[in-house]
CSV table of C-alpha atoms and ligand atoms in Angstrom, one decimal:
chain,number,residue,atom,x,y,z
M,1,MET,CA,-9.7,42.1,31.9
M,2,THR,CA,-10.2,38.7,30.5
M,3,GLU,CA,-11.0,35.7,32.6
M,4,ALA,CA,-8.8,32.7,32.1
M,5,PRO,CA,-11.2,30.3,30.3
M,6,SER,CA,-11.0,26.7,31.2
M,7,PHE,CA,-13.0,25.9,28.1
M,8,ARG,CA,-10.8,26.0,25.1
M,9,LEU,CA,-12.2,27.1,21.8
M,10,ALA,CA,-10.9,26.8,18.2
M,11,GLY,CA,-12.4,26.2,14.8
M,12,VAL,CA,-12.0,26.3,11.0
M,13,MET,CA,-12.9,29.4,9.0
M,14,GLY,CA,-13.9,29.0,5.4
M,15,TRP,CA,-16.5,29.7,2.7
M,16,PRO,CA,-18.1,27.3,2.3
M,17,VAL,CA,-17.0,25.3,5.3
M,18,GLY,CA,-19.6,22.5,5.5
M,19,HIS,CA,-17.4,20.1,3.6
M,20,SER,CA,-14.4,20.5,5.9
M,21,LEU,CA,-13.2,17.4,7.7
M,22,SER,CA,-11.4,19.4,10.3
M,23,PRO,CA,-14.2,19.5,12.9
M,24,ALA,CA,-14.4,15.7,12.8
M,25,LEU,CA,-10.6,15.5,13.0
M,26,HIS,CA,-10.2,17.8,16.0
M,27,GLY,CA,-13.4,16.5,17.6
M,28,HIS,CA,-11.9,13.0,17.6
M,29,TRP,CA,-8.7,14.3,19.3
M,30,LEU,CA,-10.7,16.4,21.9
M,31,ALA,CA,-12.7,13.3,22.9
M,32,ARG,CA,-9.6,11.0,22.9
M,33,TYR,CA,-7.6,13.3,25.1
M,34,GLY,CA,-10.6,14.3,27.4
M,35,ILE,CA,-10.1,18.0,26.7
M,36,ARG,CA,-12.8,20.5,27.8
M,37,GLY,CA,-13.1,22.4,24.6
M,38,ALA,CA,-14.7,22.7,21.1
M,39,TYR,CA,-13.6,23.0,17.5
M,40,VAL,CA,-16.4,24.6,15.4
M,41,PRO,CA,-17.0,25.4,11.7
M,42,LEU,CA,-17.1,29.1,11.0
M,43,ALA,CA,-18.7,30.0,7.7
M,44,VAL,CA,-17.4,33.4,6.9
M,45,PRO,CA,-17.9,35.1,3.5
M,46,PRO,CA,-14.8,36.6,1.8
M,47,ASP,CA,-15.7,40.3,2.5
M,48,ARG,CA,-16.0,39.5,6.3
M,49,ALA,CA,-12.8,37.4,6.7
M,50,GLU,CA,-10.5,40.0,7.9
M,51,GLN,CA,-13.0,41.4,10.4
M,52,ALA,CA,-13.8,37.8,11.6
M,53,ILE,CA,-10.1,37.0,12.1
M,54,ARG,CA,-9.5,40.2,14.0
M,55,ALA,CA,-12.4,39.4,16.3
M,56,LEU,CA,-11.0,36.0,17.4
M,57,PRO,CA,-9.3,37.2,20.6
M,58,SER,CA,-12.4,39.1,21.7
M,59,LEU,CA,-14.5,36.0,21.2
M,60,GLY,CA,-12.2,33.9,23.3
M,61,PHE,CA,-10.8,31.8,20.5
M,62,ARG,CA,-7.4,30.3,21.0
M,63,GLY,CA,-7.1,30.2,17.2
M,64,VAL,CA,-8.5,28.8,14.0
M,65,ASN,CA,-7.6,26.9,10.9
M,66,VAL,CA,-8.1,28.9,7.8
M,67,THR,CA,-9.2,27.2,4.6
M,68,ILE,CA,-10.3,28.2,1.0
M,69,PRO,CA,-10.7,31.0,0.1
M,70,HIS,CA,-9.2,32.8,3.2
M,71,LYS,CA,-5.7,31.5,3.2
M,72,GLU,CA,-4.2,34.6,1.5
M,73,THR,CA,-6.5,37.1,3.3
M,74,ALA,CA,-5.2,35.7,6.6
M,75,VAL,CA,-1.7,36.7,5.6
M,76,ARG,CA,-2.8,40.3,5.7
M,77,SER,CA,-5.0,40.0,8.7
M,78,VAL,CA,-2.6,38.7,11.4
M,79,ASP,CA,0.0,40.5,13.4
M,80,ARG,CA,3.0,38.2,12.6
M,81,LEU,CA,3.8,35.3,10.3
M,82,ASP,CA,6.0,32.3,10.8
M,83,ALA,CA,8.7,31.6,8.2
M,84,ALA,CA,6.6,29.0,6.4
M,85,ALA,CA,3.6,31.2,6.0
M,86,ARG,CA,5.8,34.0,4.7
M,87,ARG,CA,7.5,31.8,2.2
M,88,ILE,CA,4.3,30.0,1.0
M,89,GLY,CA,2.3,33.2,1.0
M,90,ALA,CA,-0.7,31.5,2.8
M,91,VAL,CA,-1.8,31.0,6.4
M,92,ASN,CA,-3.7,27.8,7.3
M,93,THR,CA,-3.3,28.1,11.1
M,94,ILE,CA,-3.8,31.1,13.4
M,95,ILE,CA,-2.7,31.1,17.0
M,96,VAL,CA,-4.0,33.8,19.4
M,97,GLY,CA,-1.1,34.7,21.7
M,98,GLU,CA,-1.2,35.4,25.4
M,99,ASP,CA,-1.2,39.1,24.6
M,100,GLY,CA,-4.0,38.8,22.1
M,101,ALA,CA,-1.7,39.1,19.1
M,102,LEU,CA,-2.5,36.9,16.1
M,103,GLU,CA,0.2,34.6,14.7
M,104,GLY,CA,-0.3,33.2,11.2
M,105,ARG,CA,1.4,29.9,10.5
M,106,ASN,CA,1.5,27.5,7.5
M,107,THR,CA,1.6,23.8,8.5
M,108,ASP,CA,0.8,22.3,5.1
M,109,ALA,CA,4.5,21.7,4.3
M,110,PHE,CA,5.0,20.1,7.7
M,111,GLY,CA,1.9,17.9,7.0
M,112,PHE,CA,3.1,16.9,3.6
M,113,LEU,CA,6.5,15.7,4.9
M,114,GLU,CA,5.2,14.1,8.0
M,115,ASN,CA,2.6,12.1,6.1
M,116,LEU,CA,5.2,10.7,3.7
M,117,ARG,CA,7.6,10.0,6.6
M,118,GLN,CA,4.9,8.1,8.5
M,119,ALA,CA,3.5,6.3,5.5
M,120,SER,CA,6.7,5.5,3.8
M,121,PRO,CA,9.5,5.3,6.4
M,122,GLY,CA,12.4,4.7,4.0
M,123,TRP,CA,11.6,7.7,1.8
M,124,THR,CA,13.6,11.0,2.1
M,125,ALA,CA,13.2,14.2,0.1
M,126,ALA,CA,17.0,14.1,-0.6
M,127,GLY,CA,16.7,10.6,-2.1
M,128,GLY,CA,16.1,11.6,-5.8
M,129,PRO,CA,14.4,14.0,-8.2
M,130,ALA,CA,10.8,15.0,-7.4
M,131,VAL,CA,8.1,15.8,-9.9
M,132,VAL,CA,5.4,18.2,-8.7
M,133,LEU,CA,2.3,18.5,-10.9
M,134,GLY,CA,0.6,21.9,-10.4
M,135,ALA,CA,1.9,25.3,-9.3
M,136,GLY,CA,-0.9,26.7,-7.1
M,137,GLY,CA,-1.0,27.2,-3.3
M,138,ALA,CA,-0.7,23.6,-2.5
M,139,ALA,CA,2.3,23.2,-4.8
M,140,ARG,CA,4.1,26.0,-3.0
M,141,ALA,CA,3.7,24.2,0.3
M,142,VAL,CA,4.9,20.9,-1.3
M,143,VAL,CA,7.9,22.6,-2.9
M,144,ALA,CA,8.8,24.3,0.4
M,145,ALA,CA,8.6,21.0,2.2
M,146,LEU,CA,10.8,19.3,-0.4
M,147,VAL,CA,13.4,22.1,-0.3
M,148,ASP,CA,13.5,21.9,3.5
M,149,GLY,CA,13.7,18.1,3.3
M,150,GLY,CA,16.9,18.4,1.2
M,151,ALA,CA,15.6,17.9,-2.3
M,152,THR,CA,18.0,19.3,-4.9
M,153,ASP,CA,16.1,18.5,-8.2
M,154,ILE,CA,12.4,19.5,-8.1
M,155,ARG,CA,10.6,19.6,-11.4
M,156,VAL,CA,7.4,21.6,-11.3
M,157,VAL,CA,5.1,20.9,-14.2
M,158,ASN,CA,2.1,23.1,-14.8
M,159,ARG,CA,-0.6,23.8,-17.5
M,160,THR,CA,0.3,27.5,-17.2
M,161,VAL,CA,4.0,27.3,-17.4
M,162,GLU,CA,4.5,30.9,-16.1
M,163,ARG,CA,3.2,29.8,-12.7
M,164,ALA,CA,5.7,26.9,-12.6
M,165,LEU,CA,8.6,29.2,-13.6
M,166,GLU,CA,7.5,31.6,-10.8
M,167,LEU,CA,8.1,28.8,-8.2
M,168,GLY,CA,11.6,28.6,-9.5
M,169,ASP,CA,12.0,32.3,-8.9
M,170,VAL,CA,10.7,31.9,-5.3
M,171,PHE,CA,12.6,28.7,-4.3
M,172,GLY,CA,15.8,29.0,-6.3
M,173,ASP,CA,17.7,26.9,-8.8
M,174,ARG,CA,16.8,23.6,-7.2
M,175,VAL,CA,13.3,24.1,-8.8
M,176,ALA,CA,12.8,23.9,-12.6
M,177,GLY,CA,9.5,25.0,-14.1
M,178,LEU,CA,8.2,22.9,-17.0
M,179,ALA,CA,5.1,22.9,-19.3
M,180,TRP,CA,2.5,20.2,-19.2
M,181,LYS,CA,3.7,18.7,-22.5
M,182,ASP,CA,7.0,17.9,-20.8
M,183,ALA,CA,5.4,16.0,-17.9
M,184,SER,CA,6.1,12.5,-19.2
M,185,ALA,CA,9.8,13.4,-19.9
M,186,ALA,CA,10.1,14.9,-16.4
M,187,LEU,CA,9.4,11.5,-14.8
M,188,ASP,CA,12.7,10.1,-16.0
M,189,GLY,CA,14.7,9.0,-13.0
M,190,ALA,CA,12.3,10.5,-10.4
M,191,GLY,CA,12.0,9.3,-6.9
M,192,LEU,CA,8.8,11.0,-6.1
M,193,LEU,CA,5.7,12.1,-8.1
M,194,VAL,CA,3.2,14.4,-6.4
M,195,ASN,CA,-0.2,15.6,-7.8
M,196,THR,CA,-1.2,19.0,-6.4
M,197,THR,CA,-3.7,19.8,-9.1
M,198,SER,CA,-7.5,19.3,-8.7
M,199,LEU,CA,-7.4,16.7,-11.4
M,200,GLY,CA,-8.7,13.3,-10.1
M,201,MET,CA,-10.9,14.9,-7.5
M,202,ALA,CA,-14.5,13.7,-7.4
M,203,GLY,CA,-16.3,15.7,-10.1
M,204,GLU,CA,-13.1,16.8,-11.9
M,205,PRO,CA,-11.5,15.2,-14.9
M,206,ALA,CA,-9.0,12.4,-14.2
M,207,LEU,CA,-5.3,13.1,-14.3
M,208,ASP,CA,-4.2,11.4,-17.5
M,209,LEU,CA,-0.5,11.0,-17.5
M,210,ASP,CA,1.7,8.4,-19.2
M,211,LEU,CA,3.8,7.0,-16.3
M,212,ARG,CA,6.0,4.8,-18.5
M,213,GLY,CA,9.1,6.9,-17.8
M,214,LEU,CA,8.6,6.7,-14.0
M,215,PRO,CA,10.9,4.2,-12.1
M,216,THR,CA,8.7,1.6,-10.4
M,217,GLU,CA,10.4,2.4,-7.1
M,218,ALA,CA,9.3,6.0,-7.2
M,219,LEU,CA,6.8,7.0,-4.5
M,220,VAL,CA,3.6,8.4,-5.9
M,221,THR,CA,1.3,10.6,-3.8
M,222,ASP,CA,-1.7,12.8,-4.4
M,223,ILE,CA,-2.9,15.7,-2.3
M,224,VAL,CA,-6.5,14.9,-3.5
M,225,TYR,CA,-8.2,12.7,-0.9
M,226,ALA,CA,-11.7,12.5,-2.2
M,227,PRO,CA,-11.6,9.9,-3.6
M,228,LEU,CA,-8.8,8.3,-1.5
M,229,LEU,CA,-7.8,6.1,-4.5
M,230,THR,CA,-7.4,8.7,-7.2
M,231,PRO,CA,-7.0,7.6,-10.9
M,232,LEU,CA,-3.3,8.5,-10.6
M,233,LEU,CA,-2.8,6.4,-7.5
M,234,ASP,CA,-4.7,3.6,-9.0
M,235,VAL,CA,-2.5,3.5,-12.2
M,236,ALA,CA,0.7,3.9,-10.1
M,237,ARG,CA,-0.3,1.1,-7.8
M,238,LYS,CA,-1.1,-1.3,-10.7
M,239,ARG,CA,2.3,-0.8,-12.2
M,240,GLY,CA,4.0,-1.5,-8.9
M,241,ASN,CA,4.8,2.0,-7.5
M,242,PRO,CA,4.5,2.6,-3.8
M,243,THR,CA,1.6,5.0,-3.2
M,244,VAL,CA,0.5,7.3,-0.3
M,245,ASP,CA,-3.0,8.9,-0.3
M,246,GLY,CA,-3.7,12.5,0.4
M,247,LEU,CA,-5.7,12.1,3.6
M,248,GLY,CA,-2.6,11.8,5.8
M,249,MET,CA,-1.4,15.3,4.8
M,250,LEU,CA,-4.7,16.8,6.1
M,251,LEU,CA,-4.4,14.8,9.4
M,252,HIS,CA,-0.7,15.8,9.9
M,253,GLN,CA,-1.1,19.5,9.1
M,254,ALA,CA,-3.6,19.7,11.9
M,255,ARG,CA,-1.2,18.6,14.6
M,256,PRO,CA,0.6,21.9,15.3
M,257,GLY,CA,-2.6,23.8,15.7
M,258,PHE,CA,-4.2,21.3,18.0
M,259,GLU,CA,-1.1,21.3,20.2
M,260,ALA,CA,-1.0,25.1,20.4
M,261,TRP,CA,-4.7,25.5,21.2
M,262,PHE,CA,-5.4,22.5,23.4
M,263,GLY,CA,-2.0,21.8,24.9
M,264,VAL,CA,-1.6,18.1,23.9
M,265,THR,CA,0.6,16.7,21.1
M,266,PRO,CA,-1.9,14.6,19.2
M,267,THR,CA,-1.2,11.3,17.3
M,268,VAL,CA,-2.2,10.4,13.8
M,269,ASP,CA,-3.2,6.8,13.6
M,270,ALA,CA,-5.7,4.4,12.0
M,271,ALA,CA,-8.5,5.3,14.5
M,272,LEU,CA,-8.2,9.0,13.5
M,273,ARG,CA,-8.4,8.1,9.8
M,274,GLU,CA,-11.5,6.0,10.4
M,275,ALA,CA,-13.2,8.7,12.5
M,276,VAL,CA,-12.6,11.3,9.8
M,277,LEU,CA,-13.7,9.1,6.9
M,278,ALA,CA,-16.9,8.2,8.8
M,279,ALA,CA,-17.8,11.9,9.4
M,280,PRO,CA,-20.8,13.1,7.3
M,281,ALA,CA,-18.5,15.5,5.4
M,282,GLY,CA,-16.1,12.7,4.6
M,283,ARG,CA,-18.6,10.5,2.9
N,301,LIG,P1,-4.5,25.3,-4.9
N,301,LIG,O1,-4.2,26.5,-4.0
N,301,LIG,O2,-5.4,24.3,-4.2
N,301,LIG,O3,-3.2,24.6,-5.3
N,301,LIG,P2,-4.9,26.7,-7.4
N,301,LIG,O4,-4.0,27.8,-7.0
N,301,LIG,O5,-6.2,27.0,-8.0
N,301,LIG,O6,-5.3,25.8,-6.1
N,301,LIG,O7,-4.1,25.7,-8.3
N,301,LIG,C1,-4.7,24.6,-9.0
N,301,LIG,C2,-3.7,23.9,-9.8
N,301,LIG,O8,-4.3,22.9,-10.5
N,301,LIG,C3,-3.0,24.8,-10.8
N,301,LIG,O9,-1.6,24.3,-10.9
N,301,LIG,C4,-3.8,24.5,-12.0
N,301,LIG,O10,-3.1,24.8,-13.2
N,301,LIG,P3,-3.0,26.3,-13.8
N,301,LIG,O11,-2.0,27.1,-13.0
N,301,LIG,O12,-2.6,26.2,-15.2
N,301,LIG,O13,-4.4,26.9,-13.6
N,301,LIG,C5,-4.1,23.1,-11.9
N,301,LIG,N1,-5.2,22.6,-12.7
N,301,LIG,C6,-6.5,22.8,-12.4
N,301,LIG,N2,-7.3,22.3,-13.4
N,301,LIG,C7,-6.5,21.7,-14.3
N,301,LIG,C8,-6.6,21.0,-15.6
N,301,LIG,N3,-7.9,20.8,-16.1
N,301,LIG,N4,-5.5,20.6,-16.2
N,301,LIG,C9,-4.3,20.9,-15.7
N,301,LIG,N5,-4.0,21.5,-14.6
N,301,LIG,C10,-5.1,22.0,-13.9
């Protein structure tokens, strides 16, 4: 019934979606690998998301990335979930199978770990306690990544302490939920500090945290990448901590989708970073 399309089609579904860096990212790889295909932004309002996801096979899409606010809707709209999507409770990558079935994956945890491994080769999740600021969807992916990477002491600090405690319920006794007032104390002896809150993002208040208790060898990273140098990373760098910015997580989480849709395992390198940062949405 369907013709085998030689033109490969994928995209990113969100609302709004104009700010997404994913078209520039995948567009760079498509050009670099000489692939006949396209990766397009799909602006889909929340009340149409399920319908739009279900229509992907009929439209000839090989799949899409899913971004805010559709990541949870996508969990309910696909035919099967991979283990990461089930555990994190969110889908960021949809693959249309040969049979037209929709597979929902979550590659955020993969992206987080791969970014740290590439940017800071000596670092391992098992190397010391990790402090995670925030307990939203991004924090769930980070905690899943740390658990899979072998971390045994993960301290989740959140303004709403109940959400931090919930992560302990989901991920087990390696994860302790703490209130925001305990943040400075939680830094004691840590090997990693991760910000997953929106604090420090352009237009949001800065993340104001006393880092005195944090060992200067601890790796500090932020999932916020606009600006690249967040106030947290700036303070950490000035006191001598190694830092990794958040753009790499975005670049690495894109790899599994690109490979599934376009058939090439793509590389994350300086040229990709430059292309993404030069994109109109990245400025
Ligand atoms: P995401 O899915 O991107 O993680 P989210 O689920 O809205 O988004 O989570 C945002 C995180 O940033 C939460 O941990 C939130 O804290 P609450 O759970 O208490 O809301 C945190 N956050 C946002 N604004 C904050 C602020 N001004 N101070 C402290 N934490 C904040």
